[in-house]
Amino acid sequence: MLKRILVLDDNQSILDMVEEALSYEKFQVLITSDSNNLIEIAKIFQPDLFILDDRLVGHKTDGICNQIKWHPKFGNTPVMLCSYYYHLGADFSAIPCDDIIAKPFGLEELVNKVNHLILD
């Protein structure tokens, strides 16, 4: 069975690129920009990994990440943040994510981090 990855971002170009790259690597990928219904979407899709943009219009990613990590069904599911601000030294220590990838990122780096989180 293919590993499932749920990707949340408000940039359609990034969603399309991540979906194409991870689908090529034989992952089942669901992309969305709907942060309001992420848990409901996840209940149906049953992801093995969440990839979240750290800056969503109108939402705080730490709240979304906390919803995932506190949810009884998804508490052990890895969460990776994507951030333009990571390489600028932004402090993400309060966000319960399992990994961070700095934007812009290379597809090889993305695939390596995904493999580390859900295949190792």
PDB file of C-alpha atoms in Angstrom:
ATOM      1  CA  MET A   1       0.000   0.000   0.000  1.00  0.00           C
ATOM      2  CA  LEU A   2       1.271   3.453  -0.888  1.00  0.00           C
ATOM      3  CA  LYS A   3       2.175   5.822   1.936  1.00  0.00           C
ATOM      4  CA  ARG A   4      -0.205   8.779   2.075  1.00  0.00           C
ATOM      5  CA  ILE A   5       0.873  12.401   2.367  1.00  0.00           C
ATOM      6  CA  LEU A   6      -1.492  15.316   3.041  1.00  0.00           C
ATOM      7  CA  VAL A   7      -0.073  18.676   1.934  1.00  0.00           C
ATOM      8  CA  LEU A   8      -1.515  22.007   3.097  1.00  0.00           C
ATOM      9  CA  ASP A   9      -0.344  25.227   1.453  1.00  0.00           C
ATOM     10  CA  ASP A  10      -2.030  28.366   0.156  1.00  0.00           C
ATOM     11  CA  ASN A  11       0.242  28.550  -2.896  1.00  0.00           C
ATOM     12  CA  GLN A  12      -1.136  26.432  -5.730  1.00  0.00           C
ATOM     13  CA  SER A  13       2.229  26.314  -7.535  1.00  0.00           C
ATOM     14  CA  ILE A  14       3.891  24.758  -4.498  1.00  0.00           C
ATOM     15  CA  LEU A  15       1.010  22.319  -4.057  1.00  0.00           C
ATOM     16  CA  ASP A  16       1.275  21.225  -7.685  1.00  0.00           C
ATOM     17  CA  MET A  17       5.061  20.837  -7.543  1.00  0.00           C
ATOM     18  CA  VAL A  18       5.010  18.838  -4.298  1.00  0.00           C
ATOM     19  CA  GLU A  19       2.177  16.640  -5.545  1.00  0.00           C
ATOM     20  CA  GLU A  20       3.996  15.861  -8.787  1.00  0.00           C
ATOM     21  CA  ALA A  21       7.352  15.164  -7.119  1.00  0.00           C
ATOM     22  CA  LEU A  22       5.957  12.916  -4.391  1.00  0.00           C
ATOM     23  CA  SER A  23       3.557  11.103  -6.704  1.00  0.00           C
ATOM     24  CA  TYR A  24       6.506  10.331  -8.973  1.00  0.00           C
ATOM     25  CA  GLU A  25       8.215   8.779  -5.937  1.00  0.00           C
ATOM     26  CA  LYS A  26       5.200   6.469  -5.492  1.00  0.00           C
ATOM     27  CA  PHE A  27       3.456   8.245  -2.621  1.00  0.00           C
ATOM     28  CA  GLN A  28      -0.280   8.877  -2.604  1.00  0.00           C
ATOM     29  CA  VAL A  29      -0.603  12.648  -2.258  1.00  0.00           C
ATOM     30  CA  LEU A  30      -3.597  14.796  -1.423  1.00  0.00           C
ATOM     31  CA  ILE A  31      -3.129  18.551  -1.705  1.00  0.00           C
ATOM     32  CA  THR A  32      -5.358  21.181  -0.154  1.00  0.00           C
ATOM     33  CA  SER A  33      -5.464  24.849   0.714  1.00  0.00           C
ATOM     34  CA  ASP A  34      -8.399  24.300   3.095  1.00  0.00           C
ATOM     35  CA  SER A  35      -6.922  24.758   6.557  1.00  0.00           C
ATOM     36  CA  ASN A  36     -10.367  25.063   8.157  1.00  0.00           C
ATOM     37  CA  ASN A  37     -11.259  21.443   7.380  1.00  0.00           C
ATOM     38  CA  LEU A  38      -7.834  19.805   7.565  1.00  0.00           C
ATOM     39  CA  ILE A  39      -8.735  17.353  10.333  1.00  0.00           C
ATOM     40  CA  GLU A  40     -11.927  16.304   8.538  1.00  0.00           C
ATOM     41  CA  ILE A  41      -9.959  15.816   5.324  1.00  0.00           C
ATOM     42  CA  ALA A  42      -7.350  13.817   7.258  1.00  0.00           C
ATOM     43  CA  LYS A  43     -10.006  11.571   8.816  1.00  0.00           C
ATOM     44  CA  ILE A  44     -11.047  10.520   5.320  1.00  0.00           C
ATOM     45  CA  PHE A  45      -7.565  10.388   3.730  1.00  0.00           C
ATOM     46  CA  GLN A  46      -5.703   8.817   6.702  1.00  0.00           C
ATOM     47  CA  PRO A  47      -2.266  10.359   5.978  1.00  0.00           C
ATOM     48  CA  ASP A  48       1.053   8.871   7.055  1.00  0.00           C
ATOM     49  CA  LEU A  49       2.572  12.376   6.946  1.00  0.00           C
ATOM     50  CA  PHE A  50       1.358  15.979   7.016  1.00  0.00           C
ATOM     51  CA  ILE A  51       3.284  18.699   5.181  1.00  0.00           C
ATOM     52  CA  LEU A  52       2.198  22.190   6.252  1.00  0.00           C
ATOM     53  CA  ASP A  53       3.090  25.670   5.070  1.00  0.00           C
ATOM     54  CA  ASP A  54       4.147  27.681   8.110  1.00  0.00           C
ATOM     55  CA  ARG A  55       2.442  30.883   6.939  1.00  0.00           C
ATOM     56  CA  LEU A  56      -1.155  30.364   5.908  1.00  0.00           C
ATOM     57  CA  VAL A  57      -3.357  33.351   5.194  1.00  0.00           C
ATOM     58  CA  GLY A  58      -5.573  33.909   8.228  1.00  0.00           C
ATOM     59  CA  HIS A  59      -4.240  30.979  10.267  1.00  0.00           C
ATOM     60  CA  LYS A  60      -1.421  30.194  12.642  1.00  0.00           C
ATOM     61  CA  THR A  61       0.405  27.022  11.741  1.00  0.00           C
ATOM     62  CA  ASP A  62       1.199  26.271  15.377  1.00  0.00           C
ATOM     63  CA  GLY A  63      -2.538  25.960  16.033  1.00  0.00           C
ATOM     64  CA  ILE A  64      -3.013  23.624  13.086  1.00  0.00           C
ATOM     65  CA  CYS A  65      -0.006  21.557  14.095  1.00  0.00           C
ATOM     66  CA  ASN A  66      -1.290  21.353  17.675  1.00  0.00           C
ATOM     67  CA  GLN A  67      -4.692  20.173  16.393  1.00  0.00           C
ATOM     68  CA  ILE A  68      -2.954  17.348  14.559  1.00  0.00           C
ATOM     69  CA  LYS A  69      -0.648  16.363  17.416  1.00  0.00           C
ATOM     70  CA  TRP A  70      -3.435  16.485  20.037  1.00  0.00           C
ATOM     71  CA  HIS A  71      -5.882  14.534  17.903  1.00  0.00           C
ATOM     72  CA  PRO A  72      -6.205  10.915  19.139  1.00  0.00           C
ATOM     73  CA  LYS A  73      -6.001   9.533  15.596  1.00  0.00           C
ATOM     74  CA  PHE A  74      -3.095  11.663  14.343  1.00  0.00           C
ATOM     75  CA  GLY A  75      -0.982  12.360  17.420  1.00  0.00           C
ATOM     76  CA  ASN A  76       1.789  10.038  16.227  1.00  0.00           C
ATOM     77  CA  THR A  77       1.615  11.092  12.572  1.00  0.00           C
ATOM     78  CA  PRO A  78       4.708  13.071  11.561  1.00  0.00           C
ATOM     79  CA  VAL A  79       4.312  16.721  10.615  1.00  0.00           C
ATOM     80  CA  MET A  80       6.803  18.604   8.448  1.00  0.00           C
ATOM     81  CA  LEU A  81       6.671  22.380   8.139  1.00  0.00           C
ATOM     82  CA  CYS A  82       7.703  24.290   5.013  1.00  0.00           C
ATOM     83  CA  SER A  83       9.045  27.757   5.768  1.00  0.00           C
ATOM     84  CA  TYR A  84      10.615  30.679   3.969  1.00  0.00           C
ATOM     85  CA  TYR A  85      11.717  31.949   7.382  1.00  0.00           C
ATOM     86  CA  TYR A  86      13.565  28.885   8.649  1.00  0.00           C
ATOM     87  CA  HIS A  87      16.865  29.851   7.037  1.00  0.00           C
ATOM     88  CA  LEU A  88      16.474  33.346   8.543  1.00  0.00           C
ATOM     89  CA  GLY A  89      16.647  31.919  12.045  1.00  0.00           C
ATOM     90  CA  ALA A  90      12.940  31.975  12.915  1.00  0.00           C
ATOM     91  CA  ASP A  91      12.154  30.150  16.152  1.00  0.00           C
ATOM     92  CA  PHE A  92       9.933  27.119  15.593  1.00  0.00           C
ATOM     93  CA  SER A  93      10.615  25.485  18.958  1.00  0.00           C
ATOM     94  CA  ALA A  94       7.029  26.043  20.182  1.00  0.00           C
ATOM     95  CA  ILE A  95       5.542  24.184  17.200  1.00  0.00           C
ATOM     96  CA  PRO A  96       5.307  20.412  17.710  1.00  0.00           C
ATOM     97  CA  CYS A  97       6.532  19.467  14.254  1.00  0.00           C
ATOM     98  CA  ASP A  98       8.841  16.561  13.441  1.00  0.00           C
ATOM     99  CA  ASP A  99      10.907  18.313  10.768  1.00  0.00           C
ATOM    100  CA  ILE A 100      11.212  21.587   8.868  1.00  0.00           C
ATOM    101  CA  ILE A 101      12.211  22.223   5.283  1.00  0.00           C
ATOM    102  CA  ALA A 102      13.283  25.697   4.190  1.00  0.00           C
ATOM    103  CA  LYS A 103      11.652  27.248   1.151  1.00  0.00           C
ATOM    104  CA  PRO A 104      12.761  27.277  -1.549  1.00  0.00           C
ATOM    105  CA  PHE A 105      13.673  23.611  -1.337  1.00  0.00           C
ATOM    106  CA  GLY A 106      14.978  21.155  -3.871  1.00  0.00           C
ATOM    107  CA  LEU A 107      12.902  18.140  -4.787  1.00  0.00           C
ATOM    108  CA  GLU A 108      15.677  15.755  -3.736  1.00  0.00           C
ATOM    109  CA  GLU A 109      15.778  17.352  -0.283  1.00  0.00           C
ATOM    110  CA  LEU A 110      11.985  17.090  -0.024  1.00  0.00           C
ATOM    111  CA  VAL A 111      11.966  13.418  -0.980  1.00  0.00           C
ATOM    112  CA  ASN A 112      14.829  12.642   1.424  1.00  0.00           C
ATOM    113  CA  LYS A 113      13.031  14.311   4.355  1.00  0.00           C
ATOM    114  CA  VAL A 114       9.754  12.566   3.507  1.00  0.00           C
ATOM    115  CA  ASN A 115      11.476   9.200   3.274  1.00  0.00           C
ATOM    116  CA  HIS A 116      13.194   9.798   6.600  1.00  0.00           C
ATOM    117  CA  LEU A 117       9.906  10.649   8.314  1.00  0.00           C
ATOM    118  CA  ILE A 118       7.709   7.845   7.027  1.00  0.00           C
ATOM    119  CA  LEU A 119       9.938   5.063   5.736  1.00  0.00           C
ATOM    120  CA  ASP A 120      12.781   4.895   8.260  1.00  0.00           C
TER     121      ASP A 120
END
